[in-house]
Coordinates of C-alpha atoms and ligand atoms in Angstrom, one line a residue:
M1 CA -2.6 19.9 3.0
I2 CA -2.5 16.4 4.5
L3 CA -0.7 14.7 1.7
N4 CA 1.8 16.0 -0.9
V5 CA 3.4 13.6 -3.3
Q6 CA 6.1 14.9 -5.7
K7 CA 7.6 13.1 -8.7
L8 CA 7.2 9.7 -7.2
K9 CA 8.8 6.8 -9.0
K10 CA 8.7 3.0 -8.5
S11 CA 9.8 0.3 -10.9
Y12 CA 10.2 -3.5 -10.6
S13 CA 12.8 -5.6 -12.4
Q14 CA 11.3 -8.5 -14.3
G15 CA 14.2 -10.4 -15.7
L16 CA 16.0 -8.0 -18.1
N17 CA 13.0 -5.7 -18.2
K18 CA 12.4 -2.8 -16.0
L19 CA 8.7 -2.2 -15.3
E20 CA 8.0 1.5 -14.5
I21 CA 4.9 1.2 -12.4
I22 CA 4.8 4.6 -10.8
N23 CA 6.4 7.3 -13.0
D24 CA 6.7 10.9 -11.9
L25 CA 3.4 10.8 -10.0
N26 CA 2.2 13.9 -8.3
L27 CA -0.7 14.2 -5.8
E28 CA -2.0 16.8 -3.4
L29 CA -4.8 16.1 -1.0
E30 CA -6.6 18.4 1.4
K31 CA -7.6 17.3 4.9
G32 CA -11.2 16.1 4.9
S33 CA -11.4 15.3 1.2
T34 CA -12.2 12.1 -0.5
L35 CA -10.4 10.9 -3.6
A36 CA -11.0 7.9 -5.8
I37 CA -8.1 6.5 -7.8
L38 CA -9.4 4.4 -10.7
G39 CA -7.1 2.1 -12.6
Q40 CA -7.2 -1.3 -14.4
S41 CA -5.8 -4.3 -12.7
G42 CA -2.0 -4.2 -12.8
S43 CA -1.9 -0.4 -13.2
G44 CA -0.1 0.0 -9.9
K45 CA -2.9 1.0 -7.5
S46 CA -1.7 -1.3 -4.7
T47 CA 1.9 -0.3 -5.3
L48 CA 0.9 3.3 -4.9
L49 CA -0.9 2.7 -1.6
S50 CA 2.0 0.7 -0.2
L51 CA 4.3 3.7 -1.0
L52 CA 1.9 6.2 0.6
S53 CA 1.7 4.1 3.7
G54 CA 5.5 3.7 3.9
L55 CA 5.2 -0.1 3.6
D56 CA 7.4 0.1 0.5
Q57 CA 10.1 2.6 -0.5
P58 CA 10.0 4.6 -3.8
D59 CA 13.0 4.7 -6.1
D60 CA 12.7 8.5 -6.2
G61 CA 10.4 11.4 -5.3
K62 CA 8.8 12.6 -2.1
I63 CA 5.9 11.8 0.1
I64 CA 5.0 14.4 2.6
L65 CA 2.3 13.3 5.1
D66 CA 1.0 16.0 7.5
G67 CA 4.3 17.9 7.0
M68 CA 6.5 14.9 7.5
D69 CA 8.8 13.7 4.7
L70 CA 8.5 9.9 4.8
G71 CA 11.9 9.5 3.0
R72 CA 13.6 11.0 6.0
L73 CA 12.1 8.7 8.6
G74 CA 13.8 5.5 9.8
E75 CA 12.0 2.1 10.0
S76 CA 10.7 2.5 13.5
E77 CA 9.6 6.1 13.0
L78 CA 7.7 4.9 9.9
T79 CA 6.0 2.1 11.8
D80 CA 5.0 4.6 14.4
L81 CA 3.7 7.1 11.9
R82 CA 1.7 4.4 10.2
A83 CA 0.2 3.2 13.5
K84 CA -0.9 6.8 14.5
K85 CA -1.9 8.4 11.2
I86 CA -2.9 5.9 8.6
G87 CA -5.9 3.5 8.6
I88 CA -5.6 0.9 5.9
I89 CA -8.4 -1.2 4.6
F90 CA -7.3 -4.1 2.4
Q91 CA -9.2 -6.1 -0.2
N92 CA -8.4 -9.3 1.9
F93 CA -9.0 -7.8 5.3
H94 CA -5.6 -8.7 6.8
L95 CA -7.0 -9.6 10.2
L96 CA -4.8 -11.4 12.7
P97 CA -6.2 -15.0 12.7
H98 CA -5.4 -15.8 16.4
L99 CA -7.1 -12.7 17.7
S100 CA -10.9 -12.3 18.3
A101 CA -12.8 -9.5 16.4
L102 CA -12.6 -7.3 19.6
E103 CA -8.8 -8.0 20.1
N104 CA -8.1 -7.2 16.4
V105 CA -9.6 -3.8 16.9
A106 CA -8.2 -3.2 20.3
L107 CA -4.6 -4.2 19.4
S108 CA -3.8 -1.0 17.4
L109 CA -5.3 1.1 20.2
E110 CA -3.1 -0.7 22.7
I111 CA 0.0 -0.1 20.6
L112 CA -0.9 3.6 20.6
K113 CA -1.3 3.4 24.4
M114 CA -4.7 4.9 24.0
D115 CA -7.1 5.1 27.0
K116 CA -9.4 2.1 27.5
P117 CA -8.6 0.3 24.3
F118 CA -11.2 -2.4 24.8
E119 CA -14.0 0.1 25.5
V120 CA -13.1 2.0 22.4
A121 CA -12.9 -1.2 20.3
K122 CA -16.3 -2.3 21.6
K123 CA -17.8 1.1 20.6
W124 CA -16.4 0.7 17.1
L125 CA -17.6 -2.9 16.7
S126 CA -21.0 -1.6 17.6
R127 CA -20.8 1.2 15.0
V128 CA -20.1 -1.4 12.3
G129 CA -23.0 -3.6 13.6
L130 CA -20.9 -6.4 15.1
S131 CA -21.5 -6.2 18.8
S132 CA -22.7 -9.8 18.8
R133 CA -19.4 -11.0 17.2
E134 CA -16.8 -9.6 19.6
D135 CA -15.5 -13.0 20.6
H136 CA -15.5 -14.5 17.1
F137 CA -12.2 -15.3 15.4
P138 CA -11.7 -14.3 11.8
D139 CA -12.4 -17.8 10.5
Q140 CA -15.7 -17.7 12.3
L141 CA -16.8 -14.6 10.4
S142 CA -18.2 -14.1 6.9
G143 CA -16.3 -12.0 4.4
G144 CA -18.5 -9.0 5.0
E145 CA -18.1 -9.3 8.7
K146 CA -14.3 -9.6 8.4
Q147 CA -14.3 -6.4 6.4
R148 CA -16.4 -4.6 8.9
V149 CA -13.9 -5.6 11.7
A150 CA -11.1 -4.3 9.4
I151 CA -13.1 -1.0 8.9
A152 CA -13.6 -0.6 12.7
R153 CA -9.8 -1.3 13.2
A154 CA -8.8 1.3 10.6
L155 CA -11.1 4.1 11.8
S156 CA -10.8 3.5 15.5
I157 CA -7.5 5.2 15.7
S158 CA -9.0 8.4 14.1
P159 CA -6.4 8.3 11.4
D160 CA -5.4 11.4 9.5
L161 CA -5.6 9.4 6.3
I162 CA -7.6 6.3 5.4
L163 CA -6.3 4.2 2.5
A164 CA -8.8 1.7 1.1
D165 CA -7.5 -0.8 -1.5
E166 CA -10.5 -2.3 -3.3
P167 CA -12.3 -3.0 0.0
S168 CA -15.3 -4.6 -1.6
G169 CA -13.2 -6.5 -4.2
S170 CA -13.4 -9.9 -2.6
L171 CA -17.1 -9.6 -1.5
D172 CA -20.3 -10.5 -3.4
E173 CA -22.0 -7.4 -4.9
E174 CA -24.6 -6.9 -2.2
T175 CA -22.3 -7.4 0.7
G176 CA -19.7 -5.2 -1.1
D177 CA -22.3 -2.4 -1.5
K178 CA -23.1 -2.6 2.2
V179 CA -19.5 -2.4 3.2
M180 CA -18.9 0.5 0.9
D181 CA -22.0 2.4 2.3
L182 CA -20.6 1.8 5.8
I183 CA -17.2 3.2 4.9
F184 CA -18.6 6.3 3.2
G185 CA -21.0 6.9 6.0
L186 CA -18.3 6.7 8.7
V187 CA -15.9 8.8 6.6
R188 CA -18.6 11.5 6.4
E189 CA -19.4 11.3 10.1
E190 CA -15.8 11.5 11.1
N191 CA -14.8 14.0 8.5
S192 CA -11.9 11.7 7.5
T193 CA -9.6 12.0 4.6
L194 CA -10.0 9.0 2.3
I195 CA -8.1 7.6 -0.7
L196 CA -10.1 4.8 -2.3
V197 CA -8.5 2.8 -5.0
T198 CA -10.8 0.8 -7.2
H199 CA -11.5 -0.4 -10.7
N200 CA -15.2 0.3 -10.2
K201 CA -16.4 3.6 -11.7
E202 CA -19.7 3.5 -9.8
L203 CA -17.9 3.2 -6.4
A204 CA -15.6 6.1 -7.4
K205 CA -18.6 8.4 -7.8
N206 CA -19.0 8.4 -4.0
C207 CA -15.8 10.4 -3.7
E208 CA -15.6 14.1 -4.2
K209 CA -12.9 13.7 -6.9
T210 CA -11.8 10.9 -9.2
V211 CA -8.4 10.5 -10.9
H212 CA -7.1 7.7 -13.1
L213 CA -3.8 5.9 -12.6
N214 CA -2.6 5.6 -16.2
G215 CA 1.0 5.1 -17.4
G216 CA 2.2 5.5 -13.8
K217 CA 0.7 9.0 -13.4
L218 CA -2.6 10.3 -12.0
V219 CA -4.7 11.9 -14.7
E220 CA -7.8 14.0 -14.0
S221 CA -11.0 12.9 -15.4
Ligands
ADP1 N1 7.1 -7.2 -5.9 C1 6.9 -7.1 -7.2 N2 7.8 -7.5 -8.1 C2 7.6 -7.4 -9.4 N3 6.5 -6.9 -10.0 C3 5.5 -6.5 -9.2 C4 5.6 -6.6 -7.7 N4 4.5 -6.0 -7.2 C5 3.7 -5.7 -8.2 N5 4.3 -5.9 -9.4 C6 3.8 -5.6 -10.7 O1 3.4 -4.2 -10.7 C7 2.2 -4.0 -11.4 C8 1.2 -3.3 -10.6 O2 0.8 -4.1 -9.5 P1 -0.3 -3.6 -8.5 O3 0.2 -2.4 -7.8 O4 -0.6 -4.7 -7.6 O5 -1.5 -3.3 -9.4 P2 -3.1 -3.1 -9.1 O6 -3.2 -3.0 -7.6 O7 -3.4 -1.8 -9.8 O8 -3.8 -4.2 -9.7 C9 1.7 -5.4 -11.9 O9 2.1 -5.6 -13.2 C10 2.5 -6.4 -11.0 O10 2.8 -7.6 -11.7
MG2 MG1 -4.3 -4.0 -6.3

């Protein structure tokens, strides 16, 4: 099992109210599987992904990624684990604006001290069809191109787990469909493990399994 989540809890204080966003949530995910998490806007999908990636801390519960209990790791160990094991694709790309497309992909490989980071980054840009945009900066790329760079960056490290947060959400429908086809194609080729969060039922059908985030819990559909 690559991911095991037990009784996860996360709430936010809003004035005098406490909003329970994630409430006793459990999840088990096998290596190489693909899971879609469907949920309305505001249901806590992004909150869940930031907990799973260790970017945010739960109030209670456990997240065990590849045998490691995230709650027992310090800040620098978490950063290290995220860099090595998790590929995140965000709705708004999160590219570094002062780096070229090639440098954006190569950076995480350099951080991991991987062999020939620029060669590997070039290969990945070619796999997402962007060889001719290596030296473009993010503001010189279209939305779909930016997302393809982000996909290349996320997958280039061969992560144990790919987390995708509405990756086509800020793209027009046709571009979004192409980006999703690319993600699913690469995930299949690499036999990666994917969690896709989305409010789009059609997109969810591309995953082996779909669950709903409802009332802070995952409910089978
Ligand atoms: N830092 C925060 N402080 C207070 N409330 C938050 C914070 N982040 C998210 N929320 C609230 O938590 C709920 C879930 O947010 P989010 O996880 O972004 O939902 P989704 O991604 O499903 O649209 C929303 O109601 C949002 O307003
Ligand atoms: Mg969200």
